[in-house]
Amino acid sequence: GAVVSQHPSRVICKSGTSVKIECRSLDFQATTMFWYRQFPKQSLMLMATSNEGSKATYEQGVEKDKFLINHASLTLSTLTVTSAHPEDSSFYICSARTAGTDTQYFGPGTRLTVL
Amino acid sequence: DAKTTQPPSMDCAEGRAANLPCNHSTISGNEYVYWYRQIHSQGPQYIIHGLKNNETNEMASLIITEDRKSSTLILPHATLRDTAVYYCIVSPGVGSSNTGKLIFGQGTTLQVKP
């Protein structure tokens, strides 16, 4: 149990385009989902927290208009990187937690490369 | 900033126990100790968590000192597949008003050698 998937696993796009990444909880209802990014040889950095049906809460320094997060259902959250630039190239990872539990379960990550 | 301190790297012989230390001297009474690991280019994997009692599951054991200022993750019989970055994280339980977000530090790179 507690499986989280992400799609796509890797994406290459041109500078200036937008990219959408999906995060799904496959066997539980994810009341809260989290989005992280990880640059090479660095640790995970939390970008935002989203509760189903509510607006996401962004960490300091993360542009909410650039990284659009939607958590419209209990099994799906999406992260859209708008007007992507090469510096947005990173490993994006989501995690999900269900109500009443302390444990987060992570997706496999999405490798974004912006040319 | 992460509220834990871990050694940057450790080696362990295959088949032996791996003992990974973590200092969290500023831990609050309502904060749990979580351990996750990340194998290269994958998402983190949950290992174990605890509040003040020692915990054991099929993957590992978690030993928390009585004053809760440090803990040790024990992998009883390390295999080559246990080579990964291990993260020790403290975070309030979801029972509080906290969302349960996790702040990752740099972790310990465990290299299991044949």
Coordinates of N, CA and C in Angstrom, one line a residue, chain B residues 6-112:
Chain B
Q6 N 23.8 15.1 11.0 CA 24.2 13.7 10.7 C 25.6 13.7 10.1
P7 N 26.4 12.6 10.3 CA 27.7 12.6 9.6 C 27.4 12.5 8.1
P8 N 28.3 13.2 7.3 CA 28.0 13.2 5.8 C 28.1 11.8 5.2
S9 N 29.0 11.0 5.7 CA 29.1 9.7 5.0 C 29.6 8.6 6.0
M10 N 29.2 7.4 5.6 CA 29.6 6.2 6.4 C 29.7 5.0 5.5
D11 N 30.6 4.1 5.9 CA 30.8 2.8 5.2 C 30.3 1.7 6.1
C12 N 29.9 0.6 5.5 CA 29.4 -0.5 6.2 C 29.7 -1.8 5.4
A13 N 30.2 -2.8 6.0 CA 30.4 -4.1 5.3 C 29.1 -4.8 5.1
E14 N 29.0 -5.4 4.0 CA 27.8 -6.2 3.7 C 27.6 -7.3 4.7
G15 N 26.3 -7.4 5.2 CA 26.0 -8.4 6.2 C 26.1 -8.0 7.6
R16 N 26.8 -6.8 7.8 CA 27.0 -6.3 9.1 C 25.9 -5.3 9.4
A17 N 25.7 -4.9 10.7 CA 24.8 -3.9 11.1 C 25.3 -2.5 10.7
A18 N 24.4 -1.7 10.2 CA 24.7 -0.3 10.0 C 24.0 0.5 11.0
N19 N 24.8 1.3 11.7 CA 24.3 2.2 12.8 C 24.5 3.6 12.4
L20 N 23.4 4.3 12.1 CA 23.4 5.7 11.6 C 23.0 6.6 12.7
P21 N 23.9 7.5 13.1 CA 23.5 8.4 14.2 C 22.9 9.7 13.7
C22 N 22.1 10.3 14.6 CA 21.5 11.6 14.3 C 21.4 12.4 15.6
N23 N 21.8 13.6 15.5 CA 21.6 14.5 16.7 C 20.5 15.5 16.4
H24 N 19.6 15.7 17.4 CA 18.5 16.6 17.3 C 18.3 17.2 18.7
S25 N 19.3 18.0 19.1 CA 19.3 18.5 20.5 C 18.3 19.5 20.8
T26 N 17.7 20.1 19.7 CA 16.6 21.1 20.0 C 15.2 20.6 19.7
I27 N 15.1 19.3 19.7 CA 13.8 18.7 19.4 C 12.8 19.1 20.5
S28 N 11.6 19.4 20.0 CA 10.5 19.8 20.9 C 9.7 18.5 21.3
G29 N 8.9 18.7 22.4 CA 8.1 17.6 22.9 C 7.2 16.9 22.0
N30 N 6.6 17.7 21.0 CA 5.6 17.1 20.1 C 6.2 16.7 18.8
E31 N 7.6 16.7 18.7 CA 8.2 16.4 17.4 C 8.6 14.9 17.3
Y32 N 8.3 14.3 16.2 CA 8.7 12.9 16.0 C 10.1 12.9 15.3
V33 N 10.7 11.8 15.3 CA 11.9 11.6 14.6 C 11.6 10.6 13.4
Y34 N 11.8 11.1 12.2 CA 11.5 10.3 11.0 C 12.9 10.0 10.3
W35 N 12.9 8.8 9.7 CA 14.0 8.4 8.9 C 13.5 8.0 7.5
Y36 N 14.1 8.6 6.5 CA 13.8 8.3 5.1 C 15.2 8.0 4.4
R37 N 15.1 7.3 3.3 CA 16.3 7.1 2.6 C 16.0 7.3 1.1
Q38 N 17.1 7.7 0.4 CA 16.9 8.0 -1.1 C 18.0 7.3 -1.8
I39 N 17.6 6.4 -2.6 CA 18.5 5.7 -3.5 C 18.6 6.6 -4.8
H40 N 19.8 6.6 -5.4 CA 20.1 7.5 -6.4 C 19.0 7.7 -7.5
S41 N 18.6 8.9 -7.7 CA 17.7 9.3 -8.8 C 16.3 8.7 -8.5
Q42 N 15.9 8.4 -7.3 CA 14.6 7.9 -6.9 C 14.0 8.9 -5.9
G43 N 12.7 8.7 -5.6 CA 12.1 9.5 -4.6 C 12.4 8.8 -3.2
P44 N 12.4 9.6 -2.1 CA 12.7 9.1 -0.8 C 11.8 8.0 -0.4
Q45 N 12.3 7.0 0.4 CA 11.5 5.9 0.9 C 11.4 6.0 2.4
Y46 N 10.2 5.9 2.9 CA 10.0 5.9 4.3 C 10.6 4.7 5.0
I47 N 11.3 4.9 6.1 CA 11.9 3.7 6.8 C 11.1 3.5 8.1
I48 N 11.1 4.5 9.0 CA 10.6 4.3 10.3 C 10.4 5.7 11.0
H49 N 9.6 5.8 12.0 CA 9.6 7.0 12.8 C 9.2 6.7 14.2
G50 N 9.5 7.6 15.2 CA 9.2 7.4 16.6 C 9.1 8.7 17.3
L51 N 8.5 8.6 18.5 CA 8.4 9.8 19.3 C 9.3 9.8 20.5
K52 N 9.2 8.7 21.3 CA 10.2 8.6 22.4 C 10.6 7.1 22.7
N53 N 9.7 6.2 22.3 CA 10.0 4.8 22.5 C 10.8 4.3 21.3
N54 N 11.6 3.3 21.6 CA 12.3 2.6 20.5 C 11.3 1.9 19.6
E55 N 11.6 1.9 18.3 CA 10.7 1.3 17.3 C 11.4 0.3 16.4
T56 N 10.7 -0.7 16.0 CA 11.3 -1.7 15.1 C 10.2 -2.1 14.0
N57 N 10.7 -2.2 12.8 CA 9.8 -2.7 11.8 C 10.6 -3.7 10.9
E58 N 10.1 -4.1 9.8 CA 10.8 -5.1 8.9 C 12.0 -4.5 8.3
M59 N 12.2 -3.2 8.3 CA 13.3 -2.6 7.6 C 14.4 -2.3 8.6
A60 N 14.1 -1.7 9.8 CA 15.1 -1.2 10.6 C 14.6 -1.1 12.1
S61 N 15.5 -0.7 12.9 CA 15.2 -0.3 14.3 C 15.6 1.1 14.6
L62 N 14.8 1.8 15.4 CA 15.1 3.2 15.7 C 15.3 3.3 17.2
I63 N 16.4 3.7 17.6 CA 16.7 3.8 19.1 C 16.8 5.3 19.4
I64 N 16.0 5.8 20.3 CA 15.9 7.2 20.7 C 16.4 7.3 22.1
T65 N 17.4 8.2 22.4 CA 17.9 8.3 23.7 C 16.8 8.9 24.7
E66 N 17.0 8.6 25.9 CA 15.9 9.0 26.9 C 15.7 10.5 26.9
D67 N 16.7 11.3 26.7 CA 16.5 12.8 26.6 C 16.0 13.2 25.2
R68 N 15.9 12.3 24.3 CA 15.4 12.5 22.9 C 16.3 13.5 22.1
K69 N 17.5 13.7 22.6 CA 18.4 14.6 21.8 C 19.2 13.9 20.8
S70 N 19.1 12.6 20.7 CA 19.8 11.9 19.6 C 19.1 10.6 19.4
S71 N 19.4 10.0 18.2 CA 18.8 8.7 17.9 C 19.7 8.0 16.9
T72 N 19.5 6.7 16.8 CA 20.3 5.9 15.9 C 19.4 5.0 15.1
L73 N 19.6 5.0 13.8 CA 18.9 4.0 12.9 C 19.8 2.8 12.8
I74 N 19.2 1.7 12.9 CA 20.0 0.4 12.8 C 19.4 -0.4 11.7
L75 N 20.2 -0.7 10.7 CA 19.9 -1.7 9.7 C 20.6 -2.9 10.1
P76 N 19.9 -4.0 10.5 CA 20.6 -5.1 11.2 C 21.5 -5.9 10.3
H77 N 21.2 -6.1 9.1 CA 22.1 -6.8 8.2 C 22.1 -6.1 6.8
A78 N 23.1 -5.2 6.7 CA 23.1 -4.3 5.5 C 23.4 -5.1 4.3
T79 N 22.7 -4.8 3.2 CA 23.0 -5.4 1.9 C 23.5 -4.3 0.9
L80 N 23.9 -4.6 -0.2 CA 24.4 -3.7 -1.2 C 23.3 -2.7 -1.6
R81 N 22.0 -3.3 -1.6 CA 20.9 -2.4 -2.0 C 20.5 -1.4 -0.9
D82 N 21.1 -1.5 0.2 CA 20.9 -0.4 1.3 C 21.8 0.8 1.0
T83 N 22.7 0.8 0.1 CA 23.5 2.0 -0.3 C 22.6 3.1 -0.7
A84 N 22.6 4.2 0.0 CA 21.6 5.3 -0.2 C 22.0 6.5 0.7
V85 N 21.3 7.6 0.5 CA 21.4 8.7 1.4 C 20.3 8.6 2.4
Y86 N 20.7 8.6 3.7 CA 19.7 8.4 4.8 C 19.5 9.8 5.5
Y87 N 18.2 10.1 5.6 CA 17.8 11.4 6.1 C 17.1 11.2 7.5
C88 N 17.6 11.9 8.5 CA 16.9 12.0 9.8 C 16.2 13.3 9.9
I89 N 14.9 13.3 10.2 CA 14.1 14.6 10.1 C 13.3 14.6 11.4
V90 N 13.2 15.8 12.0 CA 12.2 15.9 13.1 C 11.1 16.8 12.6
S91 N 9.9 16.4 13.0 CA 8.7 17.2 12.6 C 7.6 16.9 13.6
P92 N 6.7 17.9 13.8 CA 5.6 17.7 14.7 C 4.6 16.7 14.1
G93 N 4.0 15.9 14.9 CA 2.9 15.0 14.5 C 1.8 15.7 13.9
V94 N 1.0 15.1 13.1 CA -0.1 15.7 12.4 C -1.3 16.0 13.4
G95 N -1.2 15.5 14.6 CA -2.2 15.8 15.6 C -2.3 17.3 16.0
S96 N -1.2 18.0 15.8 CA -1.1 19.4 16.1 C -1.7 20.2 14.9
S97 N -1.5 21.4 14.9 CA -2.0 22.2 13.8 C -1.0 22.2 12.6
N98 N 0.1 21.5 12.8 CA 1.1 21.4 11.7 C 0.6 20.5 10.6
T99 N 1.1 20.9 9.4 CA 0.7 20.1 8.2 C 1.5 18.9 8.0
G100 N 2.6 18.7 8.8 CA 3.4 17.5 8.7 C 4.5 17.7 7.7
K101 N 4.8 18.9 7.3 CA 5.9 19.1 6.3 C 7.2 18.6 6.9
L102 N 8.1 18.1 6.0 CA 9.4 17.6 6.3 C 10.4 18.5 5.7
I103 N 11.4 18.9 6.5 CA 12.5 19.7 6.1 C 13.8 18.8 6.0
F104 N 14.3 18.6 4.9 CA 15.4 17.7 4.7 C 16.7 18.4 4.9
G105 N 17.6 17.7 5.6 CA 19.0 18.2 5.7 C 19.8 17.5 4.6
Q106 N 21.1 17.4 4.9 CA 22.0 16.8 3.9 C 22.1 15.3 4.0
G107 N 21.7 14.7 5.1 CA 21.7 13.3 5.3 C 23.1 12.7 5.4
T108 N 23.0 11.3 5.5 CA 24.3 10.5 5.6 C 24.3 9.6 4.4
T109 N 25.4 9.7 3.6 CA 25.5 8.7 2.5 C 26.1 7.5 3.0
L110 N 25.3 6.4 3.0 CA 25.8 5.1 3.5 C 26.2 4.3 2.3
Q111 N 27.5 3.8 2.3 CA 28.0 3.0 1.3 C 28.2 1.6 1.9
V112 N 27.5 0.6 1.4 CA 27.6 -0.7 1.8 C 28.6 -1.4 0.9

